[in-house]
C-alpha positions as a printed NumPy array, in Angstrom:
array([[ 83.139,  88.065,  81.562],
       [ 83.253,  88.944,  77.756],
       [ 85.199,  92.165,  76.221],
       [ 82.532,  92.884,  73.48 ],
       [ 84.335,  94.894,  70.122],
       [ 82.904,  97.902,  68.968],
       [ 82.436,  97.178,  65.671],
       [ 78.86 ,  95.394,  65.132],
       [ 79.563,  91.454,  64.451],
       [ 83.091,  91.538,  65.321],
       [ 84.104,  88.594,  67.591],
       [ 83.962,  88.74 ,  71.258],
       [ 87.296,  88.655,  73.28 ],
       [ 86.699,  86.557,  76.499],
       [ 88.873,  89.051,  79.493],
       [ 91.688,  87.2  ,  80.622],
       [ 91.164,  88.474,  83.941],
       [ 90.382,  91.625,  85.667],
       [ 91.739,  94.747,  84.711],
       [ 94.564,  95.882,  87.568],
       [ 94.156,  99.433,  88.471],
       [ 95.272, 101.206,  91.42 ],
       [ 95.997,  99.977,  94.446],
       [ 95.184,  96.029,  93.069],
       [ 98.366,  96.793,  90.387],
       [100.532,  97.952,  93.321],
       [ 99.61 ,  94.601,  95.482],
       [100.611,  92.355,  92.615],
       [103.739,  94.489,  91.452],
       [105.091,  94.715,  95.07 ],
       [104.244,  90.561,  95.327],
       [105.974,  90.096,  92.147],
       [108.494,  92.154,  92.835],
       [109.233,  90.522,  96.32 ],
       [108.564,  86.642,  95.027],
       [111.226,  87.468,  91.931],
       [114.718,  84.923,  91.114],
       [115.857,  88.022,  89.626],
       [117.678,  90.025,  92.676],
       [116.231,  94.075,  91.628],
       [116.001,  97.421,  92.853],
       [114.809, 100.696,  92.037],
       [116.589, 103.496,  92.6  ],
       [115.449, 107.282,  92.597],
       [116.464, 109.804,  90.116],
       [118.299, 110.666,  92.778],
       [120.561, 107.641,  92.372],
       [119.657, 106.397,  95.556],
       [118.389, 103.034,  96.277],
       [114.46 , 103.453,  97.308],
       [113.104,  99.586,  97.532],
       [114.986,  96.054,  97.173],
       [113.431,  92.634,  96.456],
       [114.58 ,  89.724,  98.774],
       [117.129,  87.938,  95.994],
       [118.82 ,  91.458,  95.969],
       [119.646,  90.994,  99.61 ],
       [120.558,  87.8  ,  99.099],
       [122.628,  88.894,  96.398],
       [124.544,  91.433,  98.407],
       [124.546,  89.736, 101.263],
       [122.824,  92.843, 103.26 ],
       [119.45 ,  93.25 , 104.596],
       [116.958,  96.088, 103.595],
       [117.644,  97.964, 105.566],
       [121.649,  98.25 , 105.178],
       [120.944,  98.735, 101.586],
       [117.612, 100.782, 100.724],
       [118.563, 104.758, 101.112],
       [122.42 , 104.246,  99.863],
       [123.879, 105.776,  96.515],
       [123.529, 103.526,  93.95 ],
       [127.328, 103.496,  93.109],
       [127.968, 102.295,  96.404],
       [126.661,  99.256,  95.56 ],
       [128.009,  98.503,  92.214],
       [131.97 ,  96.561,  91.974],
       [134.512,  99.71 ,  91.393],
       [135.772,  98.429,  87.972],
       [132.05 ,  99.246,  87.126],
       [131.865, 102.438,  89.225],
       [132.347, 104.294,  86.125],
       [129.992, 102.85 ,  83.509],
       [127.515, 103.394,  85.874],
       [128.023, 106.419,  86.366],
       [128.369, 107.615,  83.02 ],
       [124.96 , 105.772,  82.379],
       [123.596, 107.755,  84.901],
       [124.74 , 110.871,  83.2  ],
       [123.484, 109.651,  79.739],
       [120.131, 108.845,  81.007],
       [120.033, 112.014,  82.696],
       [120.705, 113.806,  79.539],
       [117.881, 112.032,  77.615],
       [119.622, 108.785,  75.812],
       [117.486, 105.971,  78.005],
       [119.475, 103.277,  76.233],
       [119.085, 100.411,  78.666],
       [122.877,  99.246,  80.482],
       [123.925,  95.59 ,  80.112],
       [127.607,  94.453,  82.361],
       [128.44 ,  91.221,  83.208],
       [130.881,  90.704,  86.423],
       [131.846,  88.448,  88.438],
       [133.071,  87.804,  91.916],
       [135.09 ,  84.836,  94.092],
       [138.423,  83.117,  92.98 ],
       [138.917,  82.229,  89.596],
       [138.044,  78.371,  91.06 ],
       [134.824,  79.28 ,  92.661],
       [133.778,  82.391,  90.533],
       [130.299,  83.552,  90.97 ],
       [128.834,  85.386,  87.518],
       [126.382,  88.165,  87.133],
       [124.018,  89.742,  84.518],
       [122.825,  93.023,  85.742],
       [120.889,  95.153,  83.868],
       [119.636,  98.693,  84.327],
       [116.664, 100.96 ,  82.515],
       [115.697, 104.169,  83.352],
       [112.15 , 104.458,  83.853],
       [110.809, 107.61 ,  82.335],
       [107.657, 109.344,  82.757],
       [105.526, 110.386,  80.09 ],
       [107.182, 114.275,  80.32 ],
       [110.66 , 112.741,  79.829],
       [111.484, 112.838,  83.213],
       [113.369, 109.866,  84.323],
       [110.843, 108.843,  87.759],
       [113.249, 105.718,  88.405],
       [116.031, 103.311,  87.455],
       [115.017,  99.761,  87.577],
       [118.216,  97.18 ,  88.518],
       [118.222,  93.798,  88.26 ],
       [121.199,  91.435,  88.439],
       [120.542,  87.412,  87.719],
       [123.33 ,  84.962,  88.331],
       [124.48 ,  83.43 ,  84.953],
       [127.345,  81.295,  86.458],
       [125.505,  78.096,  84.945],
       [124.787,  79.416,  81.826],
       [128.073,  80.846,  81.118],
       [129.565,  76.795,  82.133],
       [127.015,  75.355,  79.682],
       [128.443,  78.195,  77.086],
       [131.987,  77.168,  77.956],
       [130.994,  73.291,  77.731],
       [129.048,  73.255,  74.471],
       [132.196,  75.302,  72.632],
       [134.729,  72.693,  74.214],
       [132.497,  69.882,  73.   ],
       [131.915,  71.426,  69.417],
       [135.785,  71.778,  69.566],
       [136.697,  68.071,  70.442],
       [134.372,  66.918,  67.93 ],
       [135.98 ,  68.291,  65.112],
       [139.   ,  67.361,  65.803],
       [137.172,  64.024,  66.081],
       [135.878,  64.309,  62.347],
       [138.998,  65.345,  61.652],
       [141.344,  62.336,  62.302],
       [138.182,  60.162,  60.792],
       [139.533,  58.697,  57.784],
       [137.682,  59.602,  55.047],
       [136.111,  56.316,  52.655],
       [135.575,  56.873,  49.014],
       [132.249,  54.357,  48.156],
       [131.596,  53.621,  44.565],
       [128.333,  52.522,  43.9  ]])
């Protein structure tokens, strides 16, 4: 199937596939939503927690059920309790600036690290119709982080005990 232009002569676009409308967009955002890494959640203006993908639950270690219909803050670590919530209140008040914490949990020797992210989604009114949450475990990236400054370290100190050799040509 072709998109033809509007303007006489102007190249045709082929359609990358078919448009999504209705209920076909909510079958593949509810399949993508449920197939996702990323562990998400949206949560009503209410604050409360409406619909959770599977890596959520795996996340918090809770099934659906335990975790759709509870506050939002409920779920979040209590040294974050309060960014959150004064997120909440900044959304709420019109600044939709996306939030961006990183946290951890376990022992110091077997430390699990998270990325969560939250942005209001707001309707074409300004009204805020959602908050969309997603958390991704960035334990791995933050090691390879860790690694590749240690490495850049040792190496130079490396090119710094090199003796240095003055050629003349």
């Amino acid at each position: 199937m072709d998109i033809s232009a509007s303007t006489p002569g102007a190249p045709r676009t082929p359609a990358v596939g078919p448009a999504l409308h209705g209920p076909a967009l909510e079958a593949t955002r509810a399949r993508l939503f449920a197939l996702s890494d990323t562990a998400m959640a949206i949560v009503g203006p209410d604050h409360m927690v409406v619909e959770v993908n599977p890596a959520l639950c795996a996340v918090l270690a809770g099934a659906p059920e335990d975790i759709v219909g509870r506050p939002l803050l409920e779920l979040v670590q209590p040294e974050h309790r309060a960014l959150t919530a004064e997120w909440l209140d900044r959304c709420a008040a019109g600044d939709t600036e996306p939030i961006h914490v990183e946290s951890h949990v376990g022992r110091k020797d077997r430390r699990r690290w998270f990325t969560t992210d939250g942005h209001a989604v707001v309707s074409s009114d300004g009204r805020i119709d959602a908050y969309l949450i997603t958390i991704a475990e960035s334990t791995t990236a933050r090691r390879l982080s860790g690694a590749l400054v240690s490495a850049q370290v040792d190496l130079a100190a490396l090119v710094d005990r090199m003796p240095v050799a003055v050629v003349r040509l």
